Amino acid sequence: MSALWSSTEIEAATGGIASAPFAVNGVAFDSREVGAGDLFIALKGETTDGHRFVDGAFAQGATGAIVSQPVAHPHVQVADTTAALDALGVAARARTAAKIAGVTGSVGKTGTKEALSAALVRGKRGAVHRSVKSYNNHTGVPLSLSRMLADSAFGVFEMGMNHAGELAALTRLVRPHVAVVTTVAAAHIEFFDSIEAIADAKGEIFQGLEPGGTAIIPFDSPYRDRLIDHAKPHAANILTFGIGGGADVRALDTMAVAGGTMVTAKLPEAELSFTLSQPGDHWISNAMAVLAAVHALGGDLAAAGLALADFDGLPGRGARHRVGVGEGEALLIDESYNANPTSMAATLKVLGHADAKRRIAVLGAMRELGGDSDALHAGLAEPILEAGVDYALLVGSGMEPLARALEGRVESAHWPDASSAGESLQKLIRAGDAILVKGSNAIGLGRIVAMLTGGQS
């Protein structure tokens, strides 16, 4: 297999000067993630300088580096390593004939990105590149691009934002043939005047569409028409998806089955019946977005249905664990990575449908909600009641309004941090319980999941 990048190609892409010939098979800017044969890019941040970690990166197996000052290892020296990372991403995108999908949204973008990748892989194994983890910002997107093999058939890239203008820059790097908005909700509302402004920022993804490209928009969203208006100047085709009637790609029939949903989907030129492995209406909607993207990319729809049947929940985003409790087990639903009001309500609904003796919700405070934070937290009381939650364990100071809203309605406790909550939960759980753990990542509820599962992902 040929190298991902040669020093000559890196020179041409970045305008830098190589100290010696070398070749690399991967790219990283976090020295802890460097593997054998990788290129290490020494970025300079506000609090640290990647040049401090060059020796460590080579000790871990790096074969080349991009630096802005000479080092005692094979390297390409540039004026600005961050600009060089962007340039490498641009060069990677320019040299491939792959069909590219870009995914954004207030909720569900990582899960949809992963499910879309799995759907394409099922039909084109070994030829699909995707961004890993949540590498969706101004450094993660060009890094993900730079890792794409030139002969890839498909590329799937997640793009995130918390300020206006960010997606416009990212989508022009990715240059997608298909651009997907999963949903619009009050995530990062602290940085916007309204949810309408968030919809406008999400609509920036269409600005980077390639000629002849397709915009994929949530039909059931109250911001559907606003997104369509953003897409029209840039998209040759617009597809809507959803659960409600009228969407171009929609769920005609659904039936809950053990751990998932049987779905019959209507597409512009076909119908497809499959079992969706993930439970919940939000995952039915995500699956419709995936099928719309596969259709627009010219992928294999039958293979996509098989992939959705096999798709496992992601760590922190719906992974399910059976944890031992005495002589029995409890179900643990791991949603610990992120949270906003929309995703909280959706996953509480999933908890409500779980077959369990008791339902326990471990909920961490939601971040970046601005002046509406108290009201949005208190507003979770109704989804908690509708889910039939027996015990609510609330974590973080932001949860104080919800704790007050639940007084006398649901048995609950409020803890300042994840460690205290975890100790309380260990004493509380019994065999037959279903436990949802969900909150903003900064609250650290992942530690509770690790404690209960013994660190299993």
Short mmCIF file of C-alpha atoms in Angstrom, two decimals:
data_model
loop_
_atom_site.label_atom_id
_atom_site.label_comp_id
_atom_site.label_asym_id
_atom_site.label_seq_id
_atom_site.Cartn_x
_atom_site.Cartn_y
_atom_site.Cartn_z
CA MET A 1 0.00 0.00 0.00
CA SER A 2 1.36 3.42 -0.94
CA ALA A 3 2.02 6.01 1.74
CA LEU A 4 -0.66 8.49 2.75
CA TRP A 5 1.74 11.41 2.29
CA SER A 6 5.35 11.79 1.15
CA SER A 7 7.52 14.68 2.28
CA THR A 8 7.46 15.97 -1.30
CA GLU A 9 3.66 16.01 -1.31
CA ILE A 10 3.57 17.73 2.06
CA GLU A 11 6.00 20.38 0.76
CA ALA A 12 3.78 21.00 -2.26
CA ALA A 13 0.61 21.21 -0.17
CA THR A 14 1.96 23.49 2.56
CA GLY A 15 4.67 25.51 0.83
CA GLY A 16 7.16 24.24 3.42
CA ILE A 17 10.71 22.91 3.13
CA ALA A 18 11.57 19.30 3.97
CA SER A 19 14.71 18.53 6.00
CA ALA A 20 14.93 15.02 4.52
CA PRO A 21 12.76 12.62 2.50
CA PHE A 22 10.16 10.67 4.48
CA ALA A 23 6.72 9.11 4.10
CA VAL A 24 3.82 8.76 6.52
CA ASN A 25 0.71 6.62 6.81
CA GLY A 26 -1.27 8.71 9.32
CA VAL A 27 -1.61 12.23 10.71
CA ALA A 28 -1.97 13.47 14.31
CA PHE A 29 -1.60 16.71 16.23
CA ASP A 30 -2.05 15.18 19.68
CA SER A 31 1.23 13.49 20.61
CA ARG A 32 -0.69 11.00 22.77
CA GLU A 33 -2.42 9.69 19.65
CA VAL A 34 0.68 9.29 17.49
CA GLY A 35 1.22 5.80 16.14
CA ALA A 36 3.91 4.10 14.09
CA GLY A 37 4.44 5.80 10.74
CA ASP A 38 2.46 8.94 11.57
CA LEU A 39 3.01 12.58 10.69
CA PHE A 40 2.98 14.79 13.81
CA ILE A 41 1.81 18.38 13.33
CA ALA A 42 3.16 20.64 16.07
CA LEU A 43 0.32 23.12 16.58
CA LYS A 44 0.70 26.18 18.76
CA GLY A 45 -2.30 26.81 21.02
CA GLU A 46 -3.19 29.35 23.66
CA THR A 47 -1.88 27.23 26.52
CA THR A 48 0.72 24.92 24.96
CA ASP A 49 3.07 24.48 22.03
CA GLY A 50 3.18 21.20 20.14
CA HIS A 51 6.90 21.65 19.50
CA ARG A 52 7.43 20.62 23.14
CA PHE A 53 6.14 17.16 22.25
CA VAL A 54 8.03 16.48 19.02
CA ASP A 55 10.60 14.20 20.66
CA GLY A 56 7.83 12.25 22.37
CA ALA A 57 5.93 11.88 19.10
CA PHE A 58 8.97 10.37 17.39
CA ALA A 59 9.56 8.12 20.38
CA GLN A 60 6.04 6.77 19.79
CA GLY A 61 6.81 6.01 16.14
CA ALA A 62 6.27 9.20 14.12
CA THR A 63 8.30 9.26 10.91
CA GLY A 64 7.86 12.94 10.06
CA ALA A 65 6.59 16.23 11.42
CA ILE A 66 5.29 19.60 10.33
CA VAL A 67 6.95 22.31 12.43
CA SER A 68 7.55 26.04 12.38
CA GLN A 69 11.07 25.77 13.80
CA PRO A 70 13.89 23.28 13.13
CA VAL A 71 13.85 20.01 15.09
CA ALA A 72 16.23 17.06 15.23
CA HIS A 73 13.91 14.76 13.26
CA PRO A 74 12.68 14.52 9.65
CA HIS A 75 10.29 17.41 9.15
CA VAL A 76 8.72 19.96 6.84
CA GLN A 77 9.21 23.47 8.17
CA VAL A 78 6.44 26.00 7.55
CA ALA A 79 5.66 29.52 8.72
CA ASP A 80 2.42 28.53 10.50
CA THR A 81 1.58 24.94 11.44
CA THR A 82 -2.16 25.62 11.83
CA ALA A 83 -2.30 27.05 8.31
CA ALA A 84 -0.30 24.03 7.14
CA LEU A 85 -2.89 21.68 8.65
CA ASP A 86 -5.62 23.49 6.71
CA ALA A 87 -3.52 23.32 3.54
CA LEU A 88 -2.97 19.58 3.96
CA GLY A 89 -6.72 19.08 4.37
CA VAL A 90 -7.39 21.13 1.24
CA ALA A 91 -4.83 19.10 -0.71
CA ALA A 92 -6.35 15.82 0.49
CA ARG A 93 -9.79 16.94 -0.64
CA ALA A 94 -8.46 18.15 -4.00
CA ARG A 95 -6.70 14.89 -4.90
CA THR A 96 -9.63 12.52 -4.33
CA ALA A 97 -12.58 11.61 -6.56
CA ALA A 98 -14.54 10.36 -3.53
CA LYS A 99 -18.17 11.30 -3.04
CA ILE A 100 -18.25 13.43 0.11
CA ALA A 101 -20.98 13.86 2.73
CA GLY A 102 -20.97 16.56 5.39
CA VAL A 103 -23.13 16.23 8.50
CA THR A 104 -24.12 18.85 11.05
CA GLY A 105 -26.97 19.42 13.50
CA SER A 106 -27.76 20.44 17.05
CA VAL A 107 -28.47 16.81 17.97
CA GLY A 108 -27.46 13.52 16.42
CA LYS A 109 -24.64 14.58 14.11
CA THR A 110 -22.03 12.15 15.46
CA GLY A 111 -24.43 9.20 15.54
CA THR A 112 -25.70 10.01 12.05
CA LYS A 113 -22.16 10.39 10.75
CA GLU A 114 -21.19 7.01 12.19
CA ALA A 115 -24.36 5.31 10.91
CA LEU A 116 -23.91 6.81 7.44
CA SER A 117 -20.32 5.62 7.35
CA ALA A 118 -21.40 2.12 8.42
CA ALA A 119 -24.11 2.11 5.74
CA LEU A 120 -21.62 3.05 3.01
CA VAL A 121 -19.00 0.60 4.29
CA ARG A 122 -21.53 -2.25 4.05
CA GLY A 123 -21.82 -1.60 0.33
CA LYS A 124 -18.19 -0.54 -0.33
CA ARG A 125 -16.01 -2.19 2.28
CA GLY A 126 -12.52 -0.74 2.70
CA ALA A 127 -13.21 2.37 0.62
CA VAL A 128 -14.98 4.69 3.06
CA HIS A 129 -13.23 7.37 5.10
CA ARG A 130 -14.86 9.15 8.03
CA SER A 131 -13.94 11.66 10.69
CA VAL A 132 -13.34 9.91 14.00
CA LYS A 133 -14.62 10.80 17.46
CA SER A 134 -16.10 14.31 17.38
CA TYR A 135 -13.33 15.86 15.31
CA ASN A 136 -15.69 18.49 13.93
CA ASN A 137 -14.09 21.89 14.59
CA HIS A 138 -11.50 24.17 12.96
CA THR A 139 -8.68 21.71 13.68
CA GLY A 140 -10.59 18.42 13.70
CA VAL A 141 -12.07 18.83 10.22
CA PRO A 142 -8.79 19.51 8.35
CA LEU A 143 -7.14 16.73 10.38
CA SER A 144 -9.87 14.31 9.29
CA LEU A 145 -9.49 15.45 5.67
CA SER A 146 -5.71 15.03 5.79
CA ARG A 147 -6.16 11.38 6.83
CA MET A 148 -8.27 10.49 3.76
CA LEU A 149 -6.69 8.17 1.22
CA ALA A 150 -6.70 9.54 -2.31
CA ASP A 151 -8.50 6.47 -3.68
CA SER A 152 -11.38 6.53 -1.18
CA ALA A 153 -14.82 6.00 -2.72
CA PHE A 154 -16.71 7.91 -0.03
CA GLY A 155 -15.87 10.38 2.73
CA VAL A 156 -18.15 11.28 5.64
CA PHE A 157 -17.29 14.34 7.73
CA GLU A 158 -18.93 15.79 10.82
CA MET A 159 -18.97 19.56 11.17
CA GLY A 160 -19.87 21.41 14.36
CA MET A 161 -20.21 25.01 15.44
CA ASN A 162 -21.07 27.19 18.40
CA HIS A 163 -20.79 30.55 16.67
CA ALA A 164 -22.06 31.98 13.40
CA GLY A 165 -19.59 31.74 10.52
CA GLU A 166 -17.81 28.60 11.72
CA LEU A 167 -19.70 26.16 9.50
CA ALA A 168 -19.23 28.39 6.46
CA ALA A 169 -15.45 28.00 6.85
CA LEU A 170 -15.57 24.25 7.53
CA THR A 171 -17.89 23.37 4.65
CA ARG A 172 -15.60 25.15 2.20
CA LEU A 173 -12.82 22.82 3.33
CA VAL A 174 -14.97 19.69 3.06
CA ARG A 175 -16.77 20.68 -0.19
CA PRO A 176 -19.48 18.05 0.24
CA HIS A 177 -21.56 16.56 -2.55
CA VAL A 178 -24.25 15.92 0.07
CA ALA A 179 -24.85 18.17 3.10
CA VAL A 180 -27.05 16.92 5.96
CA VAL A 181 -28.64 18.90 8.80
CA THR A 182 -29.95 16.42 11.37
CA THR A 183 -31.96 18.85 13.51
CA VAL A 184 -32.01 22.37 14.94
CA ALA A 185 -32.34 22.85 18.70
CA ALA A 186 -31.24 25.07 21.57
CA ALA A 187 -27.67 23.77 21.72
CA HIS A 188 -25.14 26.60 22.26
CA ILE A 189 -28.03 29.07 22.57
CA GLU A 190 -25.78 31.11 24.88
CA PHE A 191 -23.95 32.32 21.76
CA PHE A 192 -27.04 33.13 19.67
CA ASP A 193 -29.98 35.52 19.92
CA SER A 194 -32.53 32.83 19.07
CA ILE A 195 -33.01 29.29 17.78
CA GLU A 196 -33.75 30.87 14.40
CA ALA A 197 -30.19 32.22 14.47
CA ILE A 198 -28.94 28.70 15.20
CA ALA A 199 -30.89 27.46 12.16
CA ASP A 200 -29.23 30.17 10.05
CA ALA A 201 -25.80 29.07 11.29
CA LYS A 202 -26.59 25.40 10.50
CA GLY A 203 -27.69 26.48 7.03
CA GLU A 204 -24.14 27.64 6.33
CA ILE A 205 -23.22 24.01 5.58
CA PHE A 206 -24.89 24.33 2.17
CA GLN A 207 -22.51 27.11 1.10
CA GLY A 208 -19.76 24.57 0.42
CA LEU A 209 -21.81 22.19 -1.73
CA GLU A 210 -20.17 21.02 -4.92
CA PRO A 211 -21.99 21.83 -8.20
CA GLY A 212 -24.91 19.43 -8.57
CA GLY A 213 -24.91 18.80 -4.81
CA THR A 214 -27.79 17.77 -2.57
CA ALA A 215 -29.07 19.39 0.63
CA ILE A 216 -30.75 17.03 3.12
CA ILE A 217 -33.10 18.78 5.54
CA PRO A 218 -35.31 17.61 8.45
CA PHE A 219 -38.92 17.81 7.25
CA ASP A 220 -40.40 17.71 10.77
CA SER A 221 -38.33 20.66 12.00
CA PRO A 222 -40.12 23.98 12.56
CA TYR A 223 -37.08 25.50 10.82
CA ARG A 224 -37.43 23.36 7.67
CA ASP A 225 -38.41 26.23 5.38
CA ARG A 226 -35.68 28.44 6.81
CA LEU A 227 -33.11 25.74 6.02
CA ILE A 228 -34.56 25.25 2.54
CA ASP A 229 -34.12 28.97 1.89
CA HIS A 230 -30.45 28.66 2.87
CA ALA A 231 -30.02 25.62 0.61
CA LYS A 232 -31.67 26.97 -2.54
CA PRO A 233 -28.79 29.22 -3.71
CA HIS A 234 -26.27 26.37 -3.41
CA ALA A 235 -28.03 23.03 -3.90
CA ALA A 236 -29.09 21.49 -7.19
CA ASN A 237 -31.29 19.08 -5.25
CA ILE A 238 -33.10 19.28 -1.91
CA LEU A 239 -34.31 16.16 -0.07
CA THR A 240 -36.31 16.22 3.14
CA PHE A 241 -36.44 13.39 5.65
CA GLY A 242 -38.51 12.59 8.68
CA ILE A 243 -41.23 10.61 10.37
CA GLY A 244 -44.20 12.73 9.35
CA GLY A 245 -45.99 12.46 6.03
CA GLY A 246 -44.74 14.69 3.25
CA ALA A 247 -41.00 14.09 3.61
CA ASP A 248 -39.13 12.83 0.55
CA VAL A 249 -37.58 10.09 2.68
CA ARG A 250 -39.92 9.06 5.49
CA ALA A 251 -40.88 6.23 7.79
CA LEU A 252 -44.18 4.79 6.51
CA ASP A 253 -44.56 2.21 9.27
CA THR A 254 -42.71 1.57 12.52
CA MET A 255 -43.06 -1.09 15.18
CA ALA A 256 -41.04 -1.40 18.37
CA VAL A 257 -39.17 -4.68 18.71
CA ALA A 258 -36.71 -5.90 21.33
CA GLY A 259 -34.03 -3.21 21.60
CA GLY A 260 -34.96 -1.42 18.37
CA THR A 261 -37.58 -0.66 15.72
CA MET A 262 -38.94 -2.34 12.59
CA VAL A 263 -39.15 0.34 9.90
CA THR A 264 -40.58 0.56 6.42
CA ALA A 265 -39.12 3.61 4.70
CA LYS A 266 -40.31 5.40 1.58
CA LEU A 267 -37.66 6.91 -0.68
CA PRO A 268 -38.08 8.80 -3.96
CA GLU A 269 -37.64 5.66 -6.04
CA ALA A 270 -37.94 2.74 -3.61
CA GLU A 271 -39.29 1.32 -0.38
CA LEU A 272 -37.04 -0.38 2.16
CA SER A 273 -37.95 -2.49 5.20
CA PHE A 274 -35.32 -3.06 7.86
CA THR A 275 -34.77 -3.44 11.58
CA LEU A 276 -33.18 -0.39 13.19
CA SER A 277 -30.97 -1.52 16.07
CA GLN A 278 -31.29 1.73 18.04
CA PRO A 279 -34.54 2.54 19.88
CA GLY A 280 -36.35 5.87 19.90
CA ASP A 281 -38.06 8.26 17.49
CA HIS A 282 -34.88 10.32 17.25
CA TRP A 283 -33.05 7.32 15.81
CA ILE A 284 -35.84 6.68 13.30
CA SER A 285 -35.31 10.25 12.13
CA ASN A 286 -31.53 9.78 12.03
CA ALA A 287 -32.00 6.61 9.96
CA MET A 288 -34.13 8.50 7.43
CA ALA A 289 -31.32 11.08 7.12
CA VAL A 290 -28.85 8.24 6.53
CA LEU A 291 -31.00 6.66 3.82
CA ALA A 292 -31.48 10.04 2.14
CA ALA A 293 -27.71 10.56 2.08
CA VAL A 294 -26.99 7.05 0.80
CA HIS A 295 -29.55 7.62 -1.97
CA ALA A 296 -28.03 11.00 -2.89
CA LEU A 297 -24.49 9.59 -2.88
CA GLY A 298 -25.45 6.68 -5.13
CA GLY A 299 -24.77 4.09 -2.43
CA ASP A 300 -26.33 0.67 -1.89
CA LEU A 301 -29.66 1.11 -0.06
CA ALA A 302 -30.15 -2.59 0.67
CA ALA A 303 -26.70 -2.73 2.26
CA ALA A 304 -27.56 0.41 4.24
CA GLY A 305 -30.61 -1.33 5.72
CA LEU A 306 -28.44 -4.24 6.84
CA ALA A 307 -25.92 -1.84 8.38
CA LEU A 308 -28.61 -0.01 10.35
CA ALA A 309 -29.74 -3.35 11.76
CA ASP A 310 -26.23 -4.06 13.02
CA PHE A 311 -25.32 -0.55 14.16
CA ASP A 312 -24.33 -0.46 17.84
CA GLY A 313 -24.77 2.48 20.20
CA LEU A 314 -21.70 4.68 20.58
CA PRO A 315 -19.87 5.21 23.89
CA GLY A 316 -21.46 8.24 25.52
CA ARG A 317 -24.13 8.38 22.81
CA GLY A 318 -26.52 5.53 23.42
CA ALA A 319 -24.30 2.54 24.16
CA ARG A 320 -26.11 -0.04 26.28
CA HIS A 321 -24.50 -2.13 28.98
CA ARG A 322 -25.70 -4.90 31.25
CA VAL A 323 -24.12 -4.35 34.64
CA GLY A 324 -24.10 -6.93 37.40
CA VAL A 325 -26.15 -6.10 40.51
CA GLY A 326 -26.16 -8.80 43.16
CA GLU A 327 -27.34 -11.96 41.43
CA GLY A 328 -28.97 -10.06 38.58
CA GLU A 329 -28.39 -7.26 36.09
CA ALA A 330 -29.40 -3.67 35.42
CA LEU A 331 -29.57 -1.93 32.05
CA LEU A 332 -27.28 1.10 31.70
CA ILE A 333 -27.90 3.55 28.84
CA ASP A 334 -24.78 5.64 28.32
CA GLU A 335 -25.61 9.11 26.98
CA SER A 336 -22.90 10.80 29.03
CA TYR A 337 -21.09 12.68 26.27
CA ASN A 338 -23.42 15.60 25.60
CA ALA A 339 -26.82 17.08 26.37
CA ASN A 340 -29.26 19.79 25.39
CA PRO A 341 -33.01 20.08 26.03
CA THR A 342 -33.99 18.26 22.83
CA SER A 343 -31.65 15.32 23.30
CA MET A 344 -32.56 15.08 26.98
CA ALA A 345 -36.26 14.75 26.12
CA ALA A 346 -35.54 12.18 23.39
CA THR A 347 -33.43 9.91 25.57
CA LEU A 348 -35.79 10.20 28.54
CA LYS A 349 -38.50 8.91 26.19
CA VAL A 350 -36.25 5.93 25.38
CA LEU A 351 -35.82 5.29 29.11
CA GLY A 352 -39.60 5.40 29.49
CA HIS A 353 -39.96 2.57 26.99
CA ALA A 354 -37.31 0.38 28.63
CA ASP A 355 -38.58 -2.89 30.11
CA ALA A 356 -37.56 -2.39 33.73
CA LYS A 357 -38.74 -2.72 37.32
CA ARG A 358 -37.56 0.82 38.09
CA ARG A 359 -36.31 3.67 35.93
CA ILE A 360 -33.46 5.83 37.21
CA ALA A 361 -32.35 9.03 35.44
CA VAL A 362 -28.88 10.36 36.26
CA LEU A 363 -28.90 13.78 34.62
CA GLY A 364 -26.08 16.29 34.48
CA ALA A 365 -26.43 20.02 33.92
CA MET A 366 -26.63 21.28 30.34
CA ARG A 367 -24.08 23.89 29.29
CA GLU A 368 -24.13 26.95 27.00
CA LEU A 369 -27.86 27.68 27.41
CA GLY A 370 -27.39 31.36 28.31
CA GLY A 371 -30.13 33.34 30.01
CA ASP A 372 -32.72 30.60 29.39
CA SER A 373 -30.71 28.02 31.32
CA ASP A 374 -32.92 27.91 34.43
CA ALA A 375 -36.15 27.61 32.45
CA LEU A 376 -34.73 24.97 30.10
CA HIS A 377 -33.48 22.86 33.00
CA ALA A 378 -36.79 23.16 34.86
CA GLY A 379 -38.56 22.22 31.63
CA LEU A 380 -37.11 18.71 31.86
CA ALA A 381 -39.59 17.92 34.66
CA GLU A 382 -42.38 17.01 32.22
CA PRO A 383 -40.27 14.57 30.12
CA ILE A 384 -39.11 12.96 33.38
CA LEU A 385 -42.71 12.50 34.53
CA GLU A 386 -43.82 11.24 31.11
CA ALA A 387 -41.01 8.67 31.14
CA GLY A 388 -42.22 7.23 34.42
CA VAL A 389 -38.90 7.87 36.13
CA ASP A 390 -38.86 6.42 39.64
CA TYR A 391 -35.73 8.22 40.82
CA ALA A 392 -33.93 11.27 39.41
CA LEU A 393 -30.34 11.84 40.42
CA LEU A 394 -29.34 15.37 39.38
CA VAL A 395 -25.72 16.52 39.07
CA GLY A 396 -24.26 20.03 38.96
CA SER A 397 -25.36 23.48 40.09
CA GLY A 398 -27.26 24.07 36.84
CA MET A 399 -29.73 21.40 37.91
CA GLU A 400 -31.09 23.41 40.86
CA PRO A 401 -34.17 24.65 38.93
CA LEU A 402 -35.04 21.09 37.93
CA ALA A 403 -34.58 19.87 41.49
CA ARG A 404 -37.14 22.47 42.63
CA ALA A 405 -39.51 21.56 39.79
CA LEU A 406 -39.46 17.88 40.81
CA GLU A 407 -40.09 18.43 44.53
CA GLY A 408 -43.05 16.34 45.65
CA ARG A 409 -43.47 14.83 42.15
CA VAL A 410 -40.55 12.40 41.70
CA GLU A 411 -38.16 11.00 44.26
CA SER A 412 -34.88 12.77 43.57
CA ALA A 413 -31.52 13.89 44.93
CA HIS A 414 -29.23 16.71 43.84
CA TRP A 415 -25.45 16.30 43.98
CA PRO A 416 -22.71 18.85 43.27
CA ASP A 417 -20.47 16.53 41.23
CA ALA A 418 -20.27 13.20 39.44
CA SER A 419 -18.23 11.48 42.14
CA SER A 420 -20.86 12.09 44.82
CA ALA A 421 -23.64 11.08 42.44
CA GLY A 422 -21.82 7.89 41.51
CA GLU A 423 -21.48 6.82 45.12
CA SER A 424 -25.19 7.47 45.66
CA LEU A 425 -26.12 5.52 42.52
CA GLN A 426 -24.08 2.48 43.54
CA LYS A 427 -26.13 2.25 46.75
CA LEU A 428 -29.40 2.80 44.91
CA ILE A 429 -29.42 0.42 41.95
CA ARG A 430 -31.03 -2.99 42.01
CA ALA A 431 -31.34 -5.87 39.57
CA GLY A 432 -33.99 -5.09 36.96
CA ASP A 433 -33.38 -1.33 36.96
CA ALA A 434 -32.92 0.72 33.80
CA ILE A 435 -30.50 3.61 34.29
CA LEU A 436 -30.04 6.55 31.93
CA VAL A 437 -26.85 8.60 32.39
CA LYS A 438 -26.91 11.84 30.41
CA GLY A 439 -25.37 15.30 30.73
CA SER A 440 -22.94 17.73 29.17
CA ASN A 441 -19.48 16.19 28.88
CA ALA A 442 -17.95 18.78 31.20
CA ILE A 443 -20.05 17.43 34.09
CA GLY A 444 -18.03 14.21 33.93
CA LEU A 445 -20.83 11.63 34.04
CA GLY A 446 -18.64 9.35 31.94
CA ARG A 447 -16.88 8.53 35.21
CA ILE A 448 -20.12 7.05 36.53
CA VAL A 449 -20.44 4.88 33.44
CA ALA A 450 -16.83 3.73 33.79
CA MET A 451 -17.42 2.94 37.46
CA LEU A 452 -20.47 0.79 36.72
CA THR A 453 -19.00 -0.99 33.70
CA GLY A 454 -15.45 -1.43 34.94
CA GLY A 455 -14.19 0.88 32.19
CA GLN A 456 -15.73 -1.08 29.29
CA SER A 457 -16.57 1.03 26.23
#
